PDB file of C-alpha atoms in Angstrom:
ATOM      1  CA  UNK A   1      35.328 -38.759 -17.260  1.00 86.00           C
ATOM      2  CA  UNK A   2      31.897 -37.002 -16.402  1.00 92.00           C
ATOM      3  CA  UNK A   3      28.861 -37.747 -18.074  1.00 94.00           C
ATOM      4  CA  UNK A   4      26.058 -35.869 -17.902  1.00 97.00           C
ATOM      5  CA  UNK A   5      22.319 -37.273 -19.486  1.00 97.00           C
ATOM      6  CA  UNK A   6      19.259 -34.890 -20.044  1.00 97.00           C
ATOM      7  CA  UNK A   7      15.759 -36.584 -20.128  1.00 92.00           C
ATOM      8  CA  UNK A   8      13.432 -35.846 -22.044  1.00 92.00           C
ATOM      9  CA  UNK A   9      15.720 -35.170 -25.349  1.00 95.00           C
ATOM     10  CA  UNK A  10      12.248 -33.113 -26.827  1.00 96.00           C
ATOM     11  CA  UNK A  11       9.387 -32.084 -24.575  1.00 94.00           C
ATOM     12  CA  UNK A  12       6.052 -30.363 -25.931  1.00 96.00           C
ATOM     13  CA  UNK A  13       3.707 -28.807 -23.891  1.00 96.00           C
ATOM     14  CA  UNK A  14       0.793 -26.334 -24.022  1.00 97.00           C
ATOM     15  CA  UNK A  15       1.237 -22.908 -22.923  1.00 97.00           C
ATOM     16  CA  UNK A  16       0.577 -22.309 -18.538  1.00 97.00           C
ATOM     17  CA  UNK A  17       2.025 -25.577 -18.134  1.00 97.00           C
ATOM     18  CA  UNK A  18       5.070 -25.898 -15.755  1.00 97.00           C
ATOM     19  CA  UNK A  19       8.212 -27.249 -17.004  1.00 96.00           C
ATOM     20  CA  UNK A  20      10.641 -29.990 -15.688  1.00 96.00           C
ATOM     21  CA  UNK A  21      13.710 -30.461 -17.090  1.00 97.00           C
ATOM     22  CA  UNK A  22      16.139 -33.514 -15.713  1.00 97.00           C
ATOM     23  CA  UNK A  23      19.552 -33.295 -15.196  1.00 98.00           C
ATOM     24  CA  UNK A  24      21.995 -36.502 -14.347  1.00 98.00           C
ATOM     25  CA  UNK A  25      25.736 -36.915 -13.819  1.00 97.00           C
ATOM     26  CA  UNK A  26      28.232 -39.696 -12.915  1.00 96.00           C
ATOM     27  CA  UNK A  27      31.326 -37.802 -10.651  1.00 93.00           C
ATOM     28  CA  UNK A  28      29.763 -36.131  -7.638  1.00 92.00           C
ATOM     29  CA  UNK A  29      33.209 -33.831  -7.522  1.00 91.00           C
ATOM     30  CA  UNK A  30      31.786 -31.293  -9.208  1.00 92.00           C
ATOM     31  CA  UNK A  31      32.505 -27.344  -8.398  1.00 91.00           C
ATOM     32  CA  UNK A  32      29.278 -26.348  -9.778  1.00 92.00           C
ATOM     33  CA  UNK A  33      26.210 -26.451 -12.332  1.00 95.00           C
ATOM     34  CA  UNK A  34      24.912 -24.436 -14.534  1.00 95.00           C
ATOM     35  CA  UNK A  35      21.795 -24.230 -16.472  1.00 97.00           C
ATOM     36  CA  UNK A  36      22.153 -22.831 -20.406  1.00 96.00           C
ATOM     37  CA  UNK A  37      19.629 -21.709 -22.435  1.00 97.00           C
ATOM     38  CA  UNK A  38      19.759 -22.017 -26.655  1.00 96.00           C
ATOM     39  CA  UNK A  39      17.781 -20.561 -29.307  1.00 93.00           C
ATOM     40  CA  UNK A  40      18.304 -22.476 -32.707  1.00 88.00           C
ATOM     41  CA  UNK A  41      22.145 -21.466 -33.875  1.00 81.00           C
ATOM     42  CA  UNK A  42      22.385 -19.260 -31.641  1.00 85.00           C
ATOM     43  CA  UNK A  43      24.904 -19.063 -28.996  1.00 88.00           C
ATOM     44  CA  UNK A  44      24.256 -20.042 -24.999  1.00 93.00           C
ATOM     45  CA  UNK A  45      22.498 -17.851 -22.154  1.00 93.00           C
ATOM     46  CA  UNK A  46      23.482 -18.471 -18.812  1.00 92.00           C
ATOM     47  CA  UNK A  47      20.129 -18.999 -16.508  1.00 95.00           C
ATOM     48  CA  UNK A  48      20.962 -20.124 -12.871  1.00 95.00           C
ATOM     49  CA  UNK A  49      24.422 -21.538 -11.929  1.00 93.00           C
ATOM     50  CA  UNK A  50      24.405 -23.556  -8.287  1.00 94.00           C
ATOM     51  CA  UNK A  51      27.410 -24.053  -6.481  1.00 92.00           C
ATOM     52  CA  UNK A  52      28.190 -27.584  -4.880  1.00 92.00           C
ATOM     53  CA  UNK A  53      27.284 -26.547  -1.596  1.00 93.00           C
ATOM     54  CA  UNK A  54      23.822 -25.015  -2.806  1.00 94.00           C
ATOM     55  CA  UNK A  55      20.678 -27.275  -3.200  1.00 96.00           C
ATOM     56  CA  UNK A  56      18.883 -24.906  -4.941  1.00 96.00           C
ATOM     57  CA  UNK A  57      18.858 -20.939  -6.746  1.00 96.00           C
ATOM     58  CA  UNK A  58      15.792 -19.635  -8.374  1.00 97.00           C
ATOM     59  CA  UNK A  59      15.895 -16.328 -11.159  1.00 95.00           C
ATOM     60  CA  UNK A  60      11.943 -15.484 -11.368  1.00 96.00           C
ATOM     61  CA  UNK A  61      10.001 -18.219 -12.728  1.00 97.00           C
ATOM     62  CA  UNK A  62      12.754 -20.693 -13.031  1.00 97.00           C
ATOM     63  CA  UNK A  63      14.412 -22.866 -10.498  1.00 98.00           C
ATOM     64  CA  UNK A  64      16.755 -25.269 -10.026  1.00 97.00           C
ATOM     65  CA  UNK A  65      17.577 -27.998  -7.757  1.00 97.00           C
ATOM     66  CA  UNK A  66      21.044 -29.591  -7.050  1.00 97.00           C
ATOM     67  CA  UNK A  67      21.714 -33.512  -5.392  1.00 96.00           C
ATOM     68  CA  UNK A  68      25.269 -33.143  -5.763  1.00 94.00           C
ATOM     69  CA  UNK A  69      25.417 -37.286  -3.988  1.00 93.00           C
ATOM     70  CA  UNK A  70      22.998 -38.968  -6.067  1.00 95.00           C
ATOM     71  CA  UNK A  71      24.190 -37.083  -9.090  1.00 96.00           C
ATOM     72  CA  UNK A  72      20.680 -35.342  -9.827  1.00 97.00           C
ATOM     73  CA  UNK A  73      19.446 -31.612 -11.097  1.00 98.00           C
ATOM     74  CA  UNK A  74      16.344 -30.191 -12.346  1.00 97.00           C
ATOM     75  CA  UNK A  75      14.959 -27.362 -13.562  1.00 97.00           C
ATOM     76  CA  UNK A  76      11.049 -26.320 -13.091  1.00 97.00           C
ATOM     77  CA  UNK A  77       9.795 -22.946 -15.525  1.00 97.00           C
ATOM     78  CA  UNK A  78       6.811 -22.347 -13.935  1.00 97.00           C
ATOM     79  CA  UNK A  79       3.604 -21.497 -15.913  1.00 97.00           C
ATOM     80  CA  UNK A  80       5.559 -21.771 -19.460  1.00 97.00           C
ATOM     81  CA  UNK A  81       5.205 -19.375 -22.335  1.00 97.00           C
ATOM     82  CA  UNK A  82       6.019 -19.700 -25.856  1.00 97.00           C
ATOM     83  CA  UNK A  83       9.045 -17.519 -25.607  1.00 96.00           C
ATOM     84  CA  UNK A  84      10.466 -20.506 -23.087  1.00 97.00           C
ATOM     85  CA  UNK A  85      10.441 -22.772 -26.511  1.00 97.00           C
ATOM     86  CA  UNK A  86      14.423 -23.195 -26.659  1.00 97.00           C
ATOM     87  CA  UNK A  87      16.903 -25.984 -25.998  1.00 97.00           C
ATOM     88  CA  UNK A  88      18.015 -26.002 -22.229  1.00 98.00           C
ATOM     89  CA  UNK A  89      21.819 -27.271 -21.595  1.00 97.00           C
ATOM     90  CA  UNK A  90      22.960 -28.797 -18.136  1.00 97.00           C
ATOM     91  CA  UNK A  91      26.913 -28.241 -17.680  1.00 96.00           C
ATOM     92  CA  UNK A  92      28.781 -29.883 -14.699  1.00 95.00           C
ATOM     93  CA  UNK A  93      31.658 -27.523 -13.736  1.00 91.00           C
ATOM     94  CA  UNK A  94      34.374 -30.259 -12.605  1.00 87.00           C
ATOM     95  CA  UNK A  95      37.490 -29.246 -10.264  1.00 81.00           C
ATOM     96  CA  UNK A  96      39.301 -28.525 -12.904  1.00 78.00           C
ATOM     97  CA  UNK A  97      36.745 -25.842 -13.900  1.00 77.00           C
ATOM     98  CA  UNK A  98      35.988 -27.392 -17.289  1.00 83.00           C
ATOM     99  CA  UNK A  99      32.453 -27.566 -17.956  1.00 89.00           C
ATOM    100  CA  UNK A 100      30.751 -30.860 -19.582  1.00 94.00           C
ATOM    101  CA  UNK A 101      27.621 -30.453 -21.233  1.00 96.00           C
ATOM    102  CA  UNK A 102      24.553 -32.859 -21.601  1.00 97.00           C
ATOM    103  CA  UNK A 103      22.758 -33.069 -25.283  1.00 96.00           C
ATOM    104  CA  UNK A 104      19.864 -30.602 -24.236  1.00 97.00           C
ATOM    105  CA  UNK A 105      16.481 -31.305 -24.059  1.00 97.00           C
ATOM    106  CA  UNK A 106      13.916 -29.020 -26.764  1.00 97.00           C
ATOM    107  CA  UNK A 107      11.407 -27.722 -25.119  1.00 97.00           C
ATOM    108  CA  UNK A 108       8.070 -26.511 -27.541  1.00 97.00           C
ATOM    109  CA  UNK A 109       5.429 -24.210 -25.604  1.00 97.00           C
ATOM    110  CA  UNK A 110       2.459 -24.720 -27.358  1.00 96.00           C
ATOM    111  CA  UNK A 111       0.302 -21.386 -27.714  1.00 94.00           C
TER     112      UNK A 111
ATOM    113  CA  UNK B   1      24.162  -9.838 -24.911  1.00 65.00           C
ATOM    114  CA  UNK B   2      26.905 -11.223 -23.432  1.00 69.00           C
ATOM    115  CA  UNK B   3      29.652  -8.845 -24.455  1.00 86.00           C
ATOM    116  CA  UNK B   4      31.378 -11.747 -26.378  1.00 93.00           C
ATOM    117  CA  UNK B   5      31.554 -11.737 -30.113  1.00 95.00           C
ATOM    118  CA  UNK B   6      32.887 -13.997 -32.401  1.00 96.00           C
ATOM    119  CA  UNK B   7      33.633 -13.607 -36.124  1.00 96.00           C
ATOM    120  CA  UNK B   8      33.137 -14.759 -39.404  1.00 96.00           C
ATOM    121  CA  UNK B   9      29.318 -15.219 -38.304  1.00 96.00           C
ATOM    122  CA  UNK B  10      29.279 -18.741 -41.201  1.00 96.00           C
ATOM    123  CA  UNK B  11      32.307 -19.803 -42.678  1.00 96.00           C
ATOM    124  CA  UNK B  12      32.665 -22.612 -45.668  1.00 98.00           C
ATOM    125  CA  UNK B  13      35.763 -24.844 -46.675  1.00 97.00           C
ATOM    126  CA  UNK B  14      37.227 -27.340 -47.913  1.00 97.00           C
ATOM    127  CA  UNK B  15      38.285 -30.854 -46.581  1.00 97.00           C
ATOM    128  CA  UNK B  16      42.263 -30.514 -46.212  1.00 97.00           C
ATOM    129  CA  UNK B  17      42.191 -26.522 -45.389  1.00 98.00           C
ATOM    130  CA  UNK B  18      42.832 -24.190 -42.735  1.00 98.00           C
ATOM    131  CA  UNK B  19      40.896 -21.687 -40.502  1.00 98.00           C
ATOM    132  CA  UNK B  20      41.092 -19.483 -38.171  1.00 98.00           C
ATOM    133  CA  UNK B  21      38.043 -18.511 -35.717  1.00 98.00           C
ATOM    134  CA  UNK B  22      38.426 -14.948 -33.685  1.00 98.00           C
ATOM    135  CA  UNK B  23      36.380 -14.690 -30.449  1.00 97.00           C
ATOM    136  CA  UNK B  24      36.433 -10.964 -28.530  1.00 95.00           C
ATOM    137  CA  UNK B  25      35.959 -11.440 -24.789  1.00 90.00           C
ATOM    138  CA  UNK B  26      34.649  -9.015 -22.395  1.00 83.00           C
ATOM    139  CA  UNK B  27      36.656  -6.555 -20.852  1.00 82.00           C
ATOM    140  CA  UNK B  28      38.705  -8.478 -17.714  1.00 83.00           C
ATOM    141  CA  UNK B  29      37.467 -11.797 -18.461  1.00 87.00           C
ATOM    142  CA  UNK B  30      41.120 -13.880 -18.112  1.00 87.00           C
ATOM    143  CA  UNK B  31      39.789 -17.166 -18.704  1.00 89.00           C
ATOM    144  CA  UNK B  32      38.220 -18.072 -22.527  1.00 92.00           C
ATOM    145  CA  UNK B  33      37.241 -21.290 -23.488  1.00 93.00           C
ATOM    146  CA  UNK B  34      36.353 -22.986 -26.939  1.00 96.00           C
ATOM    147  CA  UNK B  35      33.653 -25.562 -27.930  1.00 96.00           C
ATOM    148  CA  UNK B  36      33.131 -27.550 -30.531  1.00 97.00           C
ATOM    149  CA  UNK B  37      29.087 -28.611 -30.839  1.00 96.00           C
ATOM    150  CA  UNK B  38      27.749 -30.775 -33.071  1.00 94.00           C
ATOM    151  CA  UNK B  39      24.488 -30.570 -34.689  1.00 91.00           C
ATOM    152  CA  UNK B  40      21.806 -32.334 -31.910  1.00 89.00           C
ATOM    153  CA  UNK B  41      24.724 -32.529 -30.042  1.00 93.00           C
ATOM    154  CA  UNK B  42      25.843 -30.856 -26.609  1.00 94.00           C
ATOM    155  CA  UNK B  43      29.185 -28.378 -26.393  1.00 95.00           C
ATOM    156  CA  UNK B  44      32.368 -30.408 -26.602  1.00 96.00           C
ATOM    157  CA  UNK B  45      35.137 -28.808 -24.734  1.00 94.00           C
ATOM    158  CA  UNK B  46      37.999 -27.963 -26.617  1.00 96.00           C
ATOM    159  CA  UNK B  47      40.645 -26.112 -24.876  1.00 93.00           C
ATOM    160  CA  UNK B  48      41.023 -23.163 -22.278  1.00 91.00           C
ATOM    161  CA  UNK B  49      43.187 -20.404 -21.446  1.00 91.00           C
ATOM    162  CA  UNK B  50      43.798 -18.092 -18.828  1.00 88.00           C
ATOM    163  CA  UNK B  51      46.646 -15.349 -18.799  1.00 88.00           C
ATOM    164  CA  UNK B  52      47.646 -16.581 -22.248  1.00 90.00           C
ATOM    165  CA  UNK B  53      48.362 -20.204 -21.395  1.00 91.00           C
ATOM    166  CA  UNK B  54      46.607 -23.123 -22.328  1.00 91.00           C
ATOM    167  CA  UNK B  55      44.579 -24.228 -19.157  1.00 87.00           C
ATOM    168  CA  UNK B  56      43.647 -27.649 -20.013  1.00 87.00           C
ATOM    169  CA  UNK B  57      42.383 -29.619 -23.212  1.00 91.00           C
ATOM    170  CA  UNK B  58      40.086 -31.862 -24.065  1.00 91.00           C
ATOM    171  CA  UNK B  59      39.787 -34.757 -26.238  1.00 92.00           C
ATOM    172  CA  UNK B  60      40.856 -32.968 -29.432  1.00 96.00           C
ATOM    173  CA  UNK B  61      44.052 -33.371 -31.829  1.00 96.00           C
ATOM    174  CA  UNK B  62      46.698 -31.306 -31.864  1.00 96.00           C
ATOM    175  CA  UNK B  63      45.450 -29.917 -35.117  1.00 97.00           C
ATOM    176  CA  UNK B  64      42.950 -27.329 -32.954  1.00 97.00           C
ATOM    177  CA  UNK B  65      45.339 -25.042 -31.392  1.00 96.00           C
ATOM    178  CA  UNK B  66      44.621 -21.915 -30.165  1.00 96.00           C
ATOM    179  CA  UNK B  67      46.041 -18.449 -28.607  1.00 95.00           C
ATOM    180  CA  UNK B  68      44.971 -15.830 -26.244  1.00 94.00           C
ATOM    181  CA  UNK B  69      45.884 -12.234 -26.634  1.00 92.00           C
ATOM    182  CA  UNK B  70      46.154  -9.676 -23.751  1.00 89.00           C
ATOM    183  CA  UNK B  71      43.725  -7.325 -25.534  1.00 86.00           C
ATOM    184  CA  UNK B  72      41.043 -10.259 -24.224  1.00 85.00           C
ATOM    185  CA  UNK B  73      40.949 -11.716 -27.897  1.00 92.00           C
ATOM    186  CA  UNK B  74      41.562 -15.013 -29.217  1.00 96.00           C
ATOM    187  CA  UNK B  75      41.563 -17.572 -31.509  1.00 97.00           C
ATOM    188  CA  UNK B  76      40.995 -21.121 -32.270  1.00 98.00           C
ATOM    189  CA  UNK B  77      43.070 -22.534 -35.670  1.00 98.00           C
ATOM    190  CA  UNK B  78      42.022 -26.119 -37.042  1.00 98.00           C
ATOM    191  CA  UNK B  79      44.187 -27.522 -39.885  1.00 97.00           C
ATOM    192  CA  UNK B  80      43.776 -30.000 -42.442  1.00 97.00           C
ATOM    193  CA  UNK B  81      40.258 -30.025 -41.945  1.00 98.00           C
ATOM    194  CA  UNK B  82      37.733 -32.942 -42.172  1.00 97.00           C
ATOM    195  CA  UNK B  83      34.394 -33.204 -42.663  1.00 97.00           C
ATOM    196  CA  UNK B  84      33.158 -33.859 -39.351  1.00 96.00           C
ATOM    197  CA  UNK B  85      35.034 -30.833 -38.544  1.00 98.00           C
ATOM    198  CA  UNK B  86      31.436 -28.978 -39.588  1.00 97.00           C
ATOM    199  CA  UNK B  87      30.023 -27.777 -35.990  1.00 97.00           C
ATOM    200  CA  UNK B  88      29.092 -24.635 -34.160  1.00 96.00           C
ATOM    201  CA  UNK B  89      32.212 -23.327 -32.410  1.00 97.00           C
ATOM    202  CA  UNK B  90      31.351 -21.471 -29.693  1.00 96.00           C
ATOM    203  CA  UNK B  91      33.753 -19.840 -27.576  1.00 95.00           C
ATOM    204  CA  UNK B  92      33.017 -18.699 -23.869  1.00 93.00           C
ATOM    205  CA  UNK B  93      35.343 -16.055 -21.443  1.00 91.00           C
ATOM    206  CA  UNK B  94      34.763 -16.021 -17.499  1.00 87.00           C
ATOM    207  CA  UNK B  95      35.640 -13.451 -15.000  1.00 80.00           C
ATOM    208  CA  UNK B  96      39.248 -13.212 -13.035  1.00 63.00           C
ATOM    209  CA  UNK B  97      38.343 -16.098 -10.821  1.00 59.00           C
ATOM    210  CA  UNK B  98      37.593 -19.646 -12.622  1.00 62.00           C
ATOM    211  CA  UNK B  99      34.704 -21.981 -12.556  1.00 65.00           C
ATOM    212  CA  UNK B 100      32.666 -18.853 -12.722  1.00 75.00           C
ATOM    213  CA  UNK B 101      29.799 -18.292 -14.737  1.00 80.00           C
ATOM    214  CA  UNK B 102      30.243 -18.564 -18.578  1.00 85.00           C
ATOM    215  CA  UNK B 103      29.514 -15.808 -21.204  1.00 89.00           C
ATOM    216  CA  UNK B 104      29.350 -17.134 -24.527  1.00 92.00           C
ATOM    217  CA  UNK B 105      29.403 -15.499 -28.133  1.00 94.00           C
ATOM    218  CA  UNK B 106      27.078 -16.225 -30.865  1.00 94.00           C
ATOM    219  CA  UNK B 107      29.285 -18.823 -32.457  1.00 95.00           C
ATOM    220  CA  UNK B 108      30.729 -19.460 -35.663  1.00 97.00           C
ATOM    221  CA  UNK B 109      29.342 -21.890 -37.922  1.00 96.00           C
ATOM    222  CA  UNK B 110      31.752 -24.260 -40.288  1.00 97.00           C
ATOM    223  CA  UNK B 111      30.915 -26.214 -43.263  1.00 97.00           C
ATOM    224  CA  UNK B 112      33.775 -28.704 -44.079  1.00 98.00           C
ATOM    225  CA  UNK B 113      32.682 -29.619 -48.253  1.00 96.00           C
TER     226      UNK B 113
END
């Protein structure tokens, strides 16, 4: 059964910082991984998705990293903005093309 | 805006009823999956279905059951429900081809009194 861990669970930091958000999983068969963003009960965004052969994909001032053998991803938000104050979801996409989620970590932007 | 919507927007009931959930996918999206997430929590896979047929479950009990219609609608039932039934449901439709990027809806929050 896949697991998937986000560190930090809550992260505050002031505004121009950059971001980096952590990303671990236990089954390296994956098919790929996506990166979610939420805005309190709201529904998910989609921000970068990375195939398992990629090692990275990058949408403007986000990027995101993939080490599909020692079960690793991140996510960097360069020079962070209020607006980027949201929960961000990691999903492993398995073979079976179900998706398991991690518990998010909160990210504050401090203006 | 993903395209998806999902409907009622809140929803309350009682422990031991029934509901229904309705989730409109986009235009050609085949494949529509349902969550379940808990407050603090991460999206727990429920079920999917592509072409109509359950695709694969998760670790849910038979009471969630679910249908997809070929105007790209569906739904998710729950019966006899209990109170740590209460949860975001979220439900999410794909493209033709699988294990492609997600679109979900807005969700549809239930309170189980």
């Amino acid at each position: 059964k896949q697991e998937v861990t986000q560190i930090p669970a809550a992260l505050s930091v002031p505004e121009g910082e950059n971001l980096v958000l952590n990303c671990s999983f236990t089954d390296s068969a994956i098919y790929n991984l996506q990166w979610f963003r939420q805005d309190p009960g709201k529904g998910l965004t989609s921000l970068l998705l990375i195939q398992s052969s990629q090692r990275e994909q990058t949408s403007g001032r986000l990027n995101a990293s993939l080490d599909k053998s020692s079960g690793r991803s991140t996510l960097y938000i360069a020079a962070s903005q209020p607006g980027d104050s949201a929960t961000y979801l990691c999903a492993v996409c398995s073979n079976d093309y179900k998706l398991s989620f991690g518990a998010g970590t909160t990210v504050t932007v401090r203006a | 805006e993903t395209g998806v919507t999902q409907s009622p927007t809140h929803l309350i009931k009682t422990r031991g009823q029934q509901v229904t959930l309705r989730c409109s996918s986009q235009s050609g999206h085949n494949t529509v999956s349902w969550y379940q997430q808990a407050l603090g929590q991460g999206p727990q896979f429920i079920f999917q279905y592509y072409r109509e047929e359950e695709n694969g479950r998760g670790n849910f009990p038979p009471r969630f059951s679910g249908l997809q219609f070929p105007n790209y609608s569906s739904e998710l039932n729950v019966n006899a429900l209990e109170l740590d039934d209460s949860a975001l449901y979220l439900c999410a439709s794909s493209p033709v081809f699988r294990g492609d990027t997600q679109y979900f809806g807005p969700g549809t929050r239930l309170t189980v009194l």
